[in-house]
CSV table of C-alpha atoms in Angstrom, one decimal:
chain,number,residue,atom,x,y,z
A,1,MET,CA,-36.2,11.8,19.1
A,2,ASN,CA,-32.5,10.9,19.2
A,3,TYR,CA,-31.2,11.7,22.7
A,4,PRO,CA,-27.5,11.2,23.4
A,5,ARG,CA,-26.8,7.7,24.6
A,6,ARG,CA,-24.8,7.5,27.9
A,7,PHE,CA,-24.1,3.7,28.0
A,8,PRO,CA,-22.8,1.4,26.6
A,9,LEU,CA,-14.8,2.1,3.7
A,10,ARG,CA,-12.3,-0.3,2.8
A,11,ALA,CA,-10.5,0.8,-0.4
A,12,SER,CA,-10.2,-1.9,-3.0
A,13,ALA,CA,-6.8,-3.3,-4.1
A,14,ALA,CA,-7.6,-2.2,-7.7
A,15,LEU,CA,-8.2,1.3,-6.6
A,16,THR,CA,-5.0,1.4,-4.6
A,17,ALA,CA,-3.1,0.0,-7.6
A,18,LEU,CA,-4.6,2.6,-9.9
A,19,PHE,CA,-3.7,5.4,-7.5
A,20,ALA,CA,-0.1,4.1,-7.2
A,21,LEU,CA,0.2,3.9,-11.0
A,22,ALA,CA,-1.1,7.5,-11.3
A,23,VAL,CA,1.5,8.7,-8.8
A,24,SER,CA,4.4,6.9,-10.5
A,25,ALA,CA,3.3,8.2,-13.9
A,26,ALA,CA,3.0,11.8,-12.8
A,27,PRO,CA,4.9,12.6,-9.6
A,28,LEU,CA,3.0,15.0,-7.3
A,29,ARG,CA,4.8,17.9,-5.8
A,30,GLY,CA,3.9,19.4,-2.5
A,31,VAL,CA,1.3,18.8,0.2
A,32,ALA,CA,-1.5,20.5,-1.7
A,33,ALA,CA,-1.0,18.3,-4.7
A,34,GLN,CA,-1.1,15.2,-2.6
A,35,GLU,CA,-4.3,16.3,-0.9
A,36,SER,CA,-5.8,17.0,-4.2
A,37,ALA,CA,-5.0,13.5,-5.4
A,38,ARG,CA,-6.4,11.9,-2.2
A,39,ARG,CA,-9.7,13.7,-2.6
A,40,SER,CA,-9.9,12.8,-6.3
A,41,SER,CA,-9.2,9.2,-5.6
A,42,SER,CA,-11.9,9.0,-2.9
A,43,GLY,CA,-14.6,10.7,-4.9
A,44,VAL,CA,-16.6,12.9,-2.5
A,45,ASN,CA,-16.5,10.5,0.4
A,46,GLY,CA,-14.6,12.0,3.4
A,47,LYS,CA,-14.4,10.9,7.0
A,48,ILE,CA,-17.2,9.3,9.1
A,49,ALA,CA,-17.7,11.1,12.4
A,50,PHE,CA,-18.9,9.0,15.3
A,51,GLN,CA,-19.2,8.9,19.0
A,52,SER,CA,-17.6,6.1,21.1
A,53,THR,CA,-17.2,5.0,24.7
A,54,GLN,CA,-14.0,3.1,23.9
A,55,GLY,CA,-11.6,5.8,25.3
A,56,GLY,CA,-13.2,6.4,28.7
A,57,ASP,CA,-14.9,4.6,31.5
A,58,GLY,CA,-17.4,2.8,29.2
A,59,PHE,CA,-20.1,5.3,29.8
A,60,THR,CA,-18.8,8.6,28.6
A,61,ASN,CA,-18.6,9.3,24.9
A,62,ASP,CA,-15.9,11.1,22.9
A,63,ILE,CA,-16.0,12.2,19.2
A,64,TYR,CA,-13.9,10.2,16.7
A,65,VAL,CA,-13.5,10.2,13.0
A,66,MET,CA,-12.4,7.5,10.6
A,67,ASP,CA,-11.5,7.3,6.9
A,68,ALA,CA,-14.2,6.3,4.4
A,69,ASP,CA,-12.8,2.8,4.4
A,70,GLY,CA,-13.0,2.5,8.3
A,71,LYS,CA,-9.2,3.0,8.8
A,72,ARG,CA,-7.3,5.6,10.8
A,73,GLN,CA,-9.8,6.0,13.6
A,74,THR,CA,-8.8,9.2,15.4
A,75,ARG,CA,-10.1,10.6,18.7
A,76,LEU,CA,-11.0,14.3,18.4
A,77,THR,CA,-12.4,15.1,21.9
A,78,ASP,CA,-11.2,14.1,25.3
A,79,SER,CA,-13.2,16.0,27.9
A,80,ALA,CA,-14.9,15.2,31.2
A,81,ASN,CA,-18.2,15.7,29.4
A,82,ASP,CA,-20.2,13.3,27.4
A,83,ASP,CA,-19.5,14.3,23.8
A,84,THR,CA,-22.1,13.0,21.3
A,85,TYR,CA,-24.0,13.4,18.0
A,86,PRO,CA,-21.3,14.7,15.7
A,87,VAL,CA,-22.6,16.2,12.5
A,88,TRP,CA,-20.4,17.4,9.6
A,89,SER,CA,-21.1,20.8,8.0
A,90,PRO,CA,-22.1,20.6,4.3
A,91,GLN,CA,-18.7,22.0,3.4
A,92,GLY,CA,-16.9,19.4,5.5
A,93,ASP,CA,-14.9,22.0,7.4
A,94,LYS,CA,-16.7,21.9,10.8
A,95,ILE,CA,-18.3,19.4,13.1
A,96,ALA,CA,-21.2,20.4,15.4
A,97,TYR,CA,-21.7,18.1,18.4
A,98,LEU,CA,-23.3,17.9,21.8
A,99,SER,CA,-21.3,18.1,25.0
A,100,GLY,CA,-22.7,17.8,28.5
A,101,ASN,CA,-23.9,15.6,31.3
A,102,GLU,CA,-27.1,14.9,33.2
A,103,SER,CA,-27.8,18.6,33.7
A,104,GLY,CA,-28.0,19.2,29.9
A,105,TYR,CA,-26.2,19.0,26.6
A,106,GLU,CA,-24.7,22.2,25.0
A,107,ILE,CA,-24.0,22.6,21.3
A,108,TYR,CA,-20.3,22.8,20.5
A,109,LEU,CA,-18.4,23.4,17.3
A,110,MET,CA,-14.9,22.3,16.2
A,111,ASN,CA,-12.8,22.3,13.1
A,112,ALA,CA,-12.6,19.2,11.0
A,113,ASP,CA,-9.3,18.1,12.5
A,114,GLY,CA,-10.7,18.6,16.1
A,115,THR,CA,-9.0,21.9,16.8
A,116,ASN,CA,-10.8,25.0,18.2
A,117,GLN,CA,-13.4,23.1,20.2
A,118,ARG,CA,-15.8,25.7,21.6
A,119,PRO,CA,-19.4,26.2,22.7
A,120,LEU,CA,-21.8,27.9,20.3
A,121,ARG,CA,-22.8,30.9,22.4
A,122,GLY,CA,-26.0,32.4,21.1
A,123,ALA,CA,-28.8,32.2,23.7
A,124,ALA,CA,-30.8,35.3,24.4
A,125,ASP,CA,-29.2,35.7,27.8
A,126,GLY,CA,-25.7,35.0,26.6
A,127,GLY,CA,-25.7,31.5,28.1
A,128,PRO,CA,-25.2,28.2,26.5
A,129,VAL,CA,-27.4,26.8,23.7
A,130,ARG,CA,-28.9,23.4,24.8
A,131,GLY,CA,-30.7,20.9,22.6
A,132,VAL,CA,-30.6,17.7,20.6
A,133,ASN,CA,-31.1,16.5,17.0
A,134,LEU,CA,-28.6,18.8,15.3
A,135,GLN,CA,-28.8,19.4,11.6
A,136,TRP,CA,-26.9,22.0,9.5
A,137,SER,CA,-28.8,24.1,7.0
A,138,PRO,CA,-27.9,23.2,3.3
A,139,ASP,CA,-25.7,26.3,3.0
A,140,GLY,CA,-23.8,25.5,6.3
A,141,THR,CA,-24.6,28.8,8.0
A,142,MET,CA,-27.3,27.7,10.5
A,143,LEU,CA,-28.2,24.8,12.8
A,144,LYS,CA,-31.5,23.2,13.7
A,145,TYR,CA,-32.0,21.7,17.1
A,146,GLU,CA,-34.8,20.6,19.4
A,147,THR,CA,-35.7,21.0,23.1
A,148,TYR,CA,-38.7,19.5,24.8
A,149,GLY,CA,-41.1,19.7,21.8
A,150,ASN,CA,-39.7,23.0,20.5
A,151,VAL,CA,-37.8,23.4,17.2
A,152,HIS,CA,-35.1,26.1,17.1
A,153,VAL,CA,-32.8,27.5,14.4
A,154,ILE,CA,-29.7,29.4,15.2
A,155,GLU,CA,-27.1,31.2,13.0
A,156,ALA,CA,-23.8,29.4,13.5
A,157,VAL,CA,-21.6,31.3,11.1
A,158,ALA,CA,-21.7,35.1,11.1
A,159,PRO,CA,-21.7,37.0,7.8
A,160,GLY,CA,-18.1,37.4,6.7
A,161,GLY,CA,-17.0,34.4,8.8
A,162,GLY,CA,-16.5,33.5,12.4
A,163,ASP,CA,-19.1,32.2,14.9
A,164,SER,CA,-22.4,34.0,15.2
A,165,VAL,CA,-23.6,35.4,18.5
A,166,LEU,CA,-27.2,35.9,17.5
A,167,ALA,CA,-29.9,34.4,19.7
A,168,PRO,CA,-31.7,31.3,18.5
A,169,GLN,CA,-35.3,31.5,17.1
A,170,ASN,CA,-37.9,29.2,18.6
A,171,LEU,CA,-40.2,28.3,15.7
A,172,SER,CA,-42.6,26.4,17.9
A,173,ALA,CA,-43.4,29.4,20.1
A,174,ALA,CA,-45.0,31.1,17.2
A,175,ASP,CA,-48.0,28.7,17.5
A,176,SER,CA,-50.5,29.9,20.2
A,177,ASP,CA,-51.8,26.3,20.6
A,178,PHE,CA,-48.6,25.2,22.2
A,179,PRO,CA,-47.9,22.1,20.0
A,180,PHE,CA,-45.3,19.5,20.6
A,181,ASP,CA,-42.9,19.6,17.6
A,182,THR,CA,-40.2,17.0,16.8
A,183,ASP,CA,-38.3,15.3,14.0
A,184,ALA,CA,-37.5,18.6,12.2
A,185,SER,CA,-35.3,18.7,9.1
A,186,TRP,CA,-34.4,21.3,6.5
A,187,SER,CA,-36.2,21.6,3.2
A,188,SER,CA,-33.9,20.7,0.3
A,189,ASP,CA,-33.5,24.4,-0.7
A,190,GLY,CA,-33.0,25.5,3.0
A,191,SER,CA,-36.0,28.0,2.9
A,192,LYS,CA,-38.2,26.0,5.4
A,193,LEU,CA,-38.2,23.2,7.9
A,194,VAL,CA,-40.4,20.2,7.7
A,195,PHE,CA,-41.4,18.6,11.0
A,196,ILE,CA,-43.9,16.6,13.0
A,197,SER,CA,-46.4,18.4,15.2
A,198,THR,CA,-48.8,16.9,17.8
A,199,GLY,CA,-51.4,19.1,19.5
A,200,PHE,CA,-51.9,18.7,23.2
A,201,SER,CA,-55.6,18.1,22.4
A,202,GLY,CA,-54.7,14.5,21.3
A,203,ASP,CA,-54.3,15.1,17.6
A,204,LEU,CA,-52.3,12.6,15.7
A,205,PRO,CA,-48.8,13.6,14.7
A,206,GLN,CA,-48.9,15.2,11.3
A,207,VAL,CA,-46.4,16.7,8.9
A,208,TRP,CA,-46.0,20.5,8.9
A,209,THR,CA,-43.6,23.1,7.4
A,210,THR,CA,-42.5,26.4,8.9
A,211,THR,CA,-40.6,29.4,7.7
A,212,PHE,CA,-38.0,31.2,9.9
A,213,GLY,CA,-35.9,34.3,10.1
A,214,GLY,CA,-38.8,36.7,10.5
A,215,ALA,CA,-42.6,36.2,10.8
A,216,VAL,CA,-43.0,32.5,11.2
A,217,GLN,CA,-45.6,30.8,9.0
A,218,ARG,CA,-46.6,27.2,9.9
A,219,THR,CA,-48.4,25.1,7.3
A,220,GLN,CA,-50.0,21.7,7.9
A,221,LEU,CA,-49.4,19.3,5.0
A,222,THR,CA,-51.0,16.0,6.1
A,223,THR,CA,-54.3,15.3,7.6
A,224,SER,CA,-54.7,11.6,6.7
A,225,PRO,CA,-55.3,8.9,9.4
A,226,GLY,CA,-52.2,7.4,11.1
A,227,ALA,CA,-49.4,9.0,13.0
A,228,LYS,CA,-46.6,10.5,11.0
A,229,PHE,CA,-42.9,10.2,11.7
A,230,THR,CA,-39.4,11.5,10.6
A,231,PRO,CA,-40.1,13.6,7.5
A,232,ALA,CA,-37.2,14.2,5.2
A,233,SER,CA,-36.8,16.5,2.1
A,234,ALA,CA,-34.9,16.1,-1.2
A,235,GLY,CA,-35.4,17.2,-4.8
A,236,GLY,CA,-38.8,18.8,-4.3
A,237,LEU,CA,-40.2,15.8,-2.4
A,238,ILE,CA,-41.0,15.1,1.3
A,239,ALA,CA,-40.9,11.5,2.5
A,240,PHE,CA,-42.2,10.4,5.9
A,241,GLY,CA,-43.2,7.4,7.9
A,242,THR,CA,-46.9,6.6,8.5
A,243,GLN,CA,-48.2,4.3,11.2
A,244,THR,CA,-51.7,2.8,10.6
A,245,SER,CA,-52.1,-1.0,10.9
A,246,GLY,CA,-48.3,-1.1,10.2
A,247,ARG,CA,-45.7,1.4,9.3
A,248,GLU,CA,-44.8,2.3,5.7
A,249,ILE,CA,-43.0,5.1,3.8
A,250,TRP,CA,-45.1,7.8,2.1
A,251,VAL,CA,-44.0,10.5,-0.4
A,252,MET,CA,-45.5,13.8,-1.4
A,253,ASN,CA,-44.6,17.0,-3.2
A,254,ALA,CA,-43.0,19.8,-1.2
A,255,ASP,CA,-46.4,21.6,-1.1
A,256,GLY,CA,-48.2,18.6,0.2
A,257,THR,CA,-49.8,17.5,-3.0
A,258,ASN,CA,-49.7,14.0,-4.5
A,259,GLN,CA,-49.5,12.1,-1.2
A,260,HIS,CA,-49.0,8.3,-1.8
A,261,SER,CA,-47.4,5.3,-0.2
A,262,LEU,CA,-44.3,3.7,-1.6
A,263,PRO,CA,-45.1,0.1,-2.7
A,264,GLY,CA,-43.2,-2.5,-0.8
A,265,THR,CA,-42.4,-0.4,2.2
A,266,SER,CA,-45.1,-1.8,4.5
A,267,ASN,CA,-42.3,-3.4,6.6
A,268,ALA,CA,-40.6,0.0,7.3
A,269,TRP,CA,-39.5,0.7,10.9
A,270,THR,CA,-37.0,3.6,10.8
A,271,GLY,CA,-36.6,6.1,8.1
A,272,PRO,CA,-37.0,7.5,5.5
A,273,PHE,CA,-33.4,8.6,4.7
A,274,PHE,CA,-32.8,10.2,1.3
A,275,SER,CA,-29.7,9.6,-0.7
A,276,PRO,CA,-27.6,12.7,-1.4
A,277,ASP,CA,-29.0,13.1,-4.9
A,278,GLY,CA,-32.6,12.5,-3.7
A,279,SER,CA,-33.2,9.6,-6.0
A,280,ARG,CA,-33.4,6.8,-3.4
A,281,ILE,CA,-34.6,6.3,0.1
A,282,ALA,CA,-33.1,4.0,2.8
A,283,TYR,CA,-35.0,2.6,5.8
A,284,THR,CA,-34.8,-0.3,8.2
A,285,ALA,CA,-37.4,-3.0,8.4
A,286,LEU,CA,-39.0,-4.2,11.7
A,287,SER,CA,-36.5,-7.1,11.5
A,288,GLY,CA,-33.6,-4.6,11.4
A,289,ALA,CA,-32.7,-5.4,7.8
A,290,VAL,CA,-31.7,-2.3,5.8
A,291,PHE,CA,-33.5,-1.6,2.5
A,292,VAL,CA,-33.2,0.9,-0.3
A,293,VAL,CA,-36.0,1.9,-2.7
A,294,ASN,CA,-36.1,4.5,-5.5
A,295,ALA,CA,-38.0,7.6,-4.6
A,296,ASP,CA,-40.8,6.6,-7.0
A,297,GLY,CA,-41.2,3.3,-5.2
A,298,SER,CA,-39.5,1.2,-7.8
A,299,ASN,CA,-36.6,-1.3,-7.3
A,300,PRO,CA,-36.8,-2.0,-3.6
A,301,VAL,CA,-33.7,-4.0,-2.5
A,302,GLN,CA,-32.4,-5.3,0.7
A,303,VAL,CA,-28.8,-4.1,1.0
A,304,SER,CA,-27.7,-5.8,4.3
A,305,ASP,CA,-28.4,-9.0,6.2
A,306,ALA,CA,-26.9,-7.4,9.3
A,307,ALA,CA,-29.7,-6.1,11.5
A,308,GLY,CA,-29.5,-2.4,12.0
A,309,THR,CA,-30.4,-1.8,15.6
A,310,GLY,CA,-29.9,2.0,15.8
A,311,THR,CA,-32.4,4.5,14.6
A,312,THR,CA,-30.3,6.1,11.8
A,313,VAL,CA,-29.2,5.0,8.4
A,314,PHE,CA,-26.9,7.5,6.7
A,315,TRP,CA,-25.5,7.6,3.2
A,316,SER,CA,-22.0,8.1,1.8
A,317,PRO,CA,-21.8,11.4,-0.1
A,318,ASP,CA,-21.4,9.6,-3.4
A,319,GLY,CA,-24.5,7.5,-2.7
A,320,THR,CA,-22.7,4.1,-3.2
A,321,LYS,CA,-22.9,3.1,0.5
A,322,VAL,CA,-25.1,3.2,3.6
A,323,ALA,CA,-24.0,3.1,7.2
A,324,PHE,CA,-25.9,2.0,10.3
A,325,GLN,CA,-25.5,0.7,13.8
A,326,ALA,CA,-25.8,-2.9,14.8
A,327,THR,CA,-24.9,-5.3,17.6
A,328,GLU,CA,-24.8,-8.6,15.6
A,329,GLY,CA,-24.8,-11.0,18.6
A,330,THR,CA,-22.7,-8.8,20.9
A,331,GLN,CA,-23.8,-6.5,23.7
A,332,PHE,CA,-22.1,-3.5,22.0
A,333,PHE,CA,-23.1,-1.3,19.0
A,334,ASP,CA,-20.7,-1.1,16.1
A,335,ILE,CA,-20.8,0.9,12.9
A,336,TYR,CA,-21.5,-1.2,9.7
A,337,VAL,CA,-21.3,-0.1,6.1
A,338,ALA,CA,-22.9,-1.8,3.1
A,339,GLY,CA,-23.2,-1.2,-0.6
A,340,SER,CA,-26.5,0.6,-1.6
A,341,ASP,CA,-27.2,-1.3,-4.8
A,342,GLY,CA,-28.2,-4.6,-3.2
A,343,THR,CA,-25.8,-6.7,-5.3
A,344,SER,CA,-24.3,-7.9,-2.0
A,345,ARG,CA,-25.9,-8.0,1.4
A,346,ARG,CA,-22.6,-8.3,3.1
A,347,ALA,CA,-22.0,-5.4,5.5
A,348,SER,CA,-18.6,-4.6,6.9
A,349,ASN,CA,-18.1,-3.9,10.6
A,350,TYR,CA,-16.0,-0.7,10.6
A,351,THR,CA,-15.4,-0.2,14.3
A,352,LYS,CA,-15.2,-3.8,15.7
A,353,THR,CA,-14.3,-2.7,19.2
A,354,ARG,CA,-16.7,-5.2,20.9
A,355,ARG,CA,-15.9,-3.4,24.1
A,356,ALA,CA,-17.7,-0.1,23.5
A,357,ASP,CA,-20.7,1.5,21.9
A,358,GLU,CA,-20.3,3.4,18.6
A,359,PHE,CA,-22.9,5.5,16.9
A,360,ALA,CA,-22.5,7.5,13.8
A,361,TYR,CA,-24.6,10.3,12.3
A,362,SER,CA,-22.7,11.9,9.5
A,363,TRP,CA,-20.3,11.4,6.6
A,364,GLN,CA,-18.1,14.2,5.5
A,365,ARG,CA,-18.4,15.5,2.0
A,366,LEU,CA,-15.2,16.3,0.1
A,367,ALA,CA,-15.3,18.1,-3.2
A,368,PRO,CA,-13.6,16.3,-6.0
A,369,ALA,CA,-10.3,17.9,-7.1
A,370,PRO,CA,-10.8,20.1,-10.2
């Protein structure tokens, strides 16, 4: 479970030249045309949202964004609270994040440029919504979050637009056995959540799915030996970590059939993390090295020699890069980015503050210009 931490993509010259040539050959008119060209030249890779302690007392985080090449790092929040865990909406127009202190973290929303920062009010008593491990639904209308072994979903966007005020739904409360549920994520079609559940009777953590929005139906998918971790869904598959004598990545169909390990992933430590198109899986090894493997287990490659020391590896929207946190000989965490094809293991340090901790969780998707 990723609790908020309280302590402490560079464009090529050729791409820049091609962009300049296109501009000179066909002059663009107006702000809208310039924005269209910028989005087209950057594919679908928008800004990286991250938290950093660089602007405060070294212990309190604020939310920042930076361009896909690591440039133009911009501070979006500046509050007395600890602002953490920024997550882009699938449309790239909003950021959900956590803001709070030792008494609890409340879910906030803001626009992509940092304007209209406001709490998401939707608790049954009209009070704040508190939780961790945020994730938007694939259609960008709902959020998943977790509190003390309970998985919740809440409508974030009301039909017709605007923030929803509906109360959240506790999906774990539907089980009379009082399980401990964690590591939830949306199914690739957004119709269910896949998560890890552990019974208080001492049962090993196993992979389950649950429906939401009405009568909750929970379904156990795995029963095999070994504790299960961090399931993720993409393209009709569910991948998850399994701990037996070591830890490795397993894959199964969305209905739980055809469960099998991925060859060559016996060194897995964190993950799995699906690529945006669902064809590849990233993970970190026990050594901290970052690896990528095809979803069918073929072509495992090490993509970075830099040791990822955070728990999260996340993909650029076009699937060409992966980002992760590392210290690399310093006492501070920085955000590193590496190519995902393994042709070069050289990762670039994007934040390089060396005086603050930075953690990133999300990369904004921008639609290519028509």
